mmCIF file of C-alpha atoms in Angstrom:
data_model
loop_
_atom_site.group_PDB
_atom_site.id
_atom_site.type_symbol
_atom_site.label_atom_id
_atom_site.label_comp_id
_atom_site.label_asym_id
_atom_site.label_seq_id
_atom_site.Cartn_x
_atom_site.Cartn_y
_atom_site.Cartn_z
ATOM 1 C CA MET A 19 4.847 2.387 27.765
ATOM 2 C CA LYS A 20 6.702 -0.451 26.028
ATOM 3 C CA ALA A 21 4.384 -0.311 22.989
ATOM 4 C CA ARG A 22 4.815 3.459 22.708
ATOM 5 C CA LEU A 23 8.600 3.153 22.843
ATOM 6 C CA THR A 24 8.506 0.433 20.183
ATOM 7 C CA ALA A 25 6.216 2.498 17.949
ATOM 8 C CA CYS A 26 8.437 5.578 18.304
ATOM 9 C CA THR A 27 11.556 3.548 17.560
ATOM 10 C CA VAL A 28 10.046 1.950 14.448
ATOM 11 C CA GLY A 29 8.608 5.283 13.280
ATOM 12 C CA GLY A 30 11.903 7.065 13.813
ATOM 13 C CA ALA A 31 13.762 4.346 11.911
ATOM 14 C CA LEU A 32 11.330 4.639 8.983
ATOM 15 C CA ILE A 33 11.699 8.432 8.919
ATOM 16 C CA ALA A 34 15.488 8.116 9.001
ATOM 17 C CA PHE A 35 15.367 5.563 6.171
ATOM 18 C CA GLY A 36 13.174 7.889 4.080
ATOM 19 C CA LEU A 37 15.444 10.873 4.688
ATOM 20 C CA TRP A 38 18.482 8.796 3.832
ATOM 21 C CA GLY A 39 16.817 7.756 0.575
ATOM 22 C CA ILE A 40 15.936 11.341 -0.330
ATOM 23 C CA LEU A 41 19.424 12.629 0.421
ATOM 24 C CA THR A 42 21.398 9.839 -1.252
ATOM 25 C CA SER A 43 19.278 8.964 -4.299
ATOM 26 C CA THR A 44 20.385 10.386 -7.627
ATOM 27 C CA ASP A 45 16.729 10.601 -8.739
ATOM 28 C CA SER A 46 15.395 12.664 -5.852
ATOM 29 C CA ALA A 47 15.543 16.404 -5.405
ATOM 30 C CA PRO A 48 15.796 17.251 -1.679
ATOM 31 C CA ALA A 49 14.785 20.873 -2.291
ATOM 32 C CA ASP A 50 11.581 19.725 -4.015
ATOM 33 C CA TRP A 51 10.795 17.377 -1.132
ATOM 34 C CA ALA A 52 11.384 20.157 1.399
ATOM 35 C CA LEU A 53 9.103 22.472 -0.600
ATOM 36 C CA TRP A 54 6.416 19.785 -0.775
ATOM 37 C CA LEU A 55 6.595 19.029 2.967
ATOM 38 C CA GLY A 56 6.600 22.735 3.848
ATOM 39 C CA GLY A 57 3.658 23.322 1.525
ATOM 40 C CA ALA A 58 1.760 20.411 3.084
ATOM 41 C CA ALA A 59 2.279 21.885 6.565
ATOM 42 C CA ILE A 60 1.138 25.326 5.402
ATOM 43 C CA VAL A 61 -1.956 23.927 3.672
ATOM 44 C CA HIS A 62 -2.790 21.921 6.788
ATOM 45 C CA ASP A 63 -2.436 24.880 9.131
ATOM 46 C CA ALA A 64 -3.808 27.618 6.857
ATOM 47 C CA VAL A 65 -6.608 25.745 5.078
ATOM 48 C CA LEU A 66 -7.587 22.401 6.583
ATOM 49 C CA VAL A 67 -7.665 23.363 10.265
ATOM 50 C CA PRO A 68 -9.674 26.594 9.784
ATOM 51 C CA VAL A 69 -12.173 24.803 7.523
ATOM 52 C CA VAL A 70 -12.651 21.989 10.054
ATOM 53 C CA LEU A 71 -13.084 24.494 12.886
ATOM 54 C CA LEU A 72 -15.576 26.517 10.832
ATOM 55 C CA ALA A 73 -17.562 23.385 9.947
ATOM 56 C CA GLY A 74 -17.615 22.417 13.616
ATOM 57 C CA ALA A 75 -18.822 25.879 14.613
ATOM 58 C CA LEU A 76 -21.514 25.947 11.928
ATOM 59 C CA THR A 77 -22.886 22.566 12.964
ATOM 60 C CA THR A 78 -23.081 23.154 16.722
ATOM 61 C CA ARG A 79 -26.772 24.113 16.589
ATOM 62 C CA LEU A 80 -27.856 20.997 14.751
ATOM 63 C CA PRO A 81 -29.944 18.487 16.706
ATOM 64 C CA ALA A 82 -27.798 16.025 18.611
ATOM 65 C CA THR A 83 -28.932 13.114 16.427
ATOM 66 C CA TRP A 84 -27.572 14.832 13.294
ATOM 67 C CA LYS A 85 -24.659 16.874 14.568
ATOM 68 C CA HIS A 86 -22.047 14.112 14.701
ATOM 69 C CA ARG A 87 -23.239 12.555 11.440
ATOM 70 C CA VAL A 88 -22.936 15.830 9.561
ATOM 71 C CA GLN A 89 -19.559 16.626 11.119
ATOM 72 C CA ALA A 90 -18.193 13.172 10.278
ATOM 73 C CA ALA A 91 -19.510 13.363 6.705
ATOM 74 C CA LEU A 92 -17.984 16.817 6.213
ATOM 75 C CA LEU A 93 -14.639 15.687 7.611
ATOM 76 C CA ILE A 94 -14.557 12.606 5.380
ATOM 77 C CA ALA A 95 -15.685 14.509 2.280
ATOM 78 C CA GLY A 96 -13.144 17.267 2.896
ATOM 79 C CA THR A 97 -10.281 14.848 3.417
ATOM 80 C CA VAL A 98 -11.168 12.812 0.324
ATOM 81 C CA THR A 99 -11.426 16.042 -1.674
ATOM 82 C CA LEU A 100 -7.960 17.144 -0.555
ATOM 83 C CA VAL A 101 -6.503 13.814 -1.608
ATOM 84 C CA ALA A 102 -8.351 13.757 -4.952
ATOM 85 C CA LEU A 103 -7.876 17.429 -5.839
ATOM 86 C CA PRO A 104 -4.608 17.009 -7.786
ATOM 87 C CA MET A 105 -6.234 14.361 -9.992
ATOM 88 C CA VAL A 106 -9.455 16.356 -10.400
ATOM 89 C CA LEU A 107 -7.405 19.387 -11.479
ATOM 90 C CA GLY A 108 -5.367 17.220 -13.857
ATOM 91 C CA LEU A 109 -2.029 18.030 -12.254
ATOM 92 C CA GLY A 110 0.652 15.902 -13.896
ATOM 93 C CA GLU A 111 -1.451 15.202 -16.967
ATOM 94 C CA ARG A 112 0.481 14.981 -20.216
ATOM 95 C CA PRO A 113 -1.034 14.852 -23.714
ATOM 96 C CA ASP A 114 1.605 12.363 -24.873
ATOM 97 C CA ASN A 115 0.725 9.882 -22.078
ATOM 98 C CA PRO A 116 -3.038 9.511 -21.504
ATOM 99 C CA SER A 117 -2.476 6.640 -19.074
ATOM 100 C CA LEU A 118 -1.190 8.984 -16.344
ATOM 101 C CA LEU A 119 -4.684 10.105 -15.315
ATOM 102 C CA PRO A 120 -7.015 7.677 -17.081
ATOM 103 C CA LEU A 121 -10.123 7.870 -14.875
ATOM 104 C CA PRO A 122 -13.009 10.361 -14.551
ATOM 105 C CA TYR A 123 -11.766 11.739 -11.240
ATOM 106 C CA THR A 124 -14.342 14.521 -10.868
ATOM 107 C CA ARG A 125 -17.228 12.079 -11.293
ATOM 108 C CA ASN A 126 -15.619 9.594 -8.915
ATOM 109 C CA LEU A 127 -15.051 12.274 -6.276
ATOM 110 C CA LEU A 128 -18.680 13.350 -6.506
ATOM 111 C CA LEU A 129 -19.765 9.712 -6.158
ATOM 112 C CA VAL A 130 -17.648 9.234 -3.030
ATOM 113 C CA ILE A 131 -19.061 12.419 -1.503
ATOM 114 C CA ALA A 132 -22.626 11.335 -2.374
ATOM 115 C CA VAL A 133 -22.104 7.893 -0.816
ATOM 116 C CA THR A 134 -20.584 9.507 2.281
ATOM 117 C CA ALA A 135 -23.601 11.800 2.629
ATOM 118 C CA ALA A 136 -26.016 8.900 2.091
ATOM 119 C CA LEU A 137 -24.272 6.773 4.703
ATOM 120 C CA ALA A 138 -24.353 9.656 7.179
ATOM 121 C CA PHE A 139 -28.073 10.039 6.520
ATOM 122 C CA VAL A 140 -28.981 6.365 6.979
ATOM 123 C CA ALA A 141 -26.547 5.527 9.777
ATOM 124 C CA ARG A 142 -28.132 4.592 13.052
ATOM 125 C CA ARG A 143 -26.877 5.732 16.380
ATOM 126 C CA PRO A 144 -25.395 2.908 18.410
ATOM 127 C CA ARG A 145 -27.671 1.829 21.203
ATOM 128 C CA ARG A 146 -26.515 2.368 24.726
ATOM 129 C CA PRO A 147 -26.200 -0.789 26.764
ATOM 130 C CA ARG A 148 -29.051 -1.351 29.155
ATOM 131 C CA LYS A 149 -28.335 -0.880 32.805
ATOM 132 C CA SER A 150 -28.470 -4.080 34.735
ATOM 133 C CA THR A 151 -31.173 -4.379 37.345
ATOM 134 C CA GLY A 152 -28.877 -6.149 39.752
ATOM 135 C CA GLU A 153 -30.723 -9.445 39.635
#
C-alpha cells in the first residue's frame, strides 16, 4: 500500500510538472498537445485494442506450444510498428534538413519484425519445476 501511494504521488507530480510546462512555455501549443493526446487515445481505442483482440481470437486454435509465442510476437511487432510508423512514413521529413530522418526506417522495422518472429520460433517453453517426492 505504501509503495502504491508513493508511486501515485510521484506519477501525479510528474504529470503536474508536464502540464505546467505545456501551459507556461512560450514554445508549446496546448491545443496541439490536447489534439495529440486525444488522437492517441482514439487510435488506442479504435485501432490498437480491436487489432489485439482480433489477433487473440484468430490464434486461439493454435496448438498450445505455439499460441503464446505467436500472440507475443504479434503484440511486439504491432507495438514496434506503431512506434516506427511516423518515421517509416517520413512524417516530419524536410528536404532542406536530411538529418531529421537519416536512417532506412522501413528496412529497420522489417528487421525488427523478422528478429521478433525468429525469436518466437526458437524460444523454448520454460520447464515446470519438478514436484518433490517428499524425501
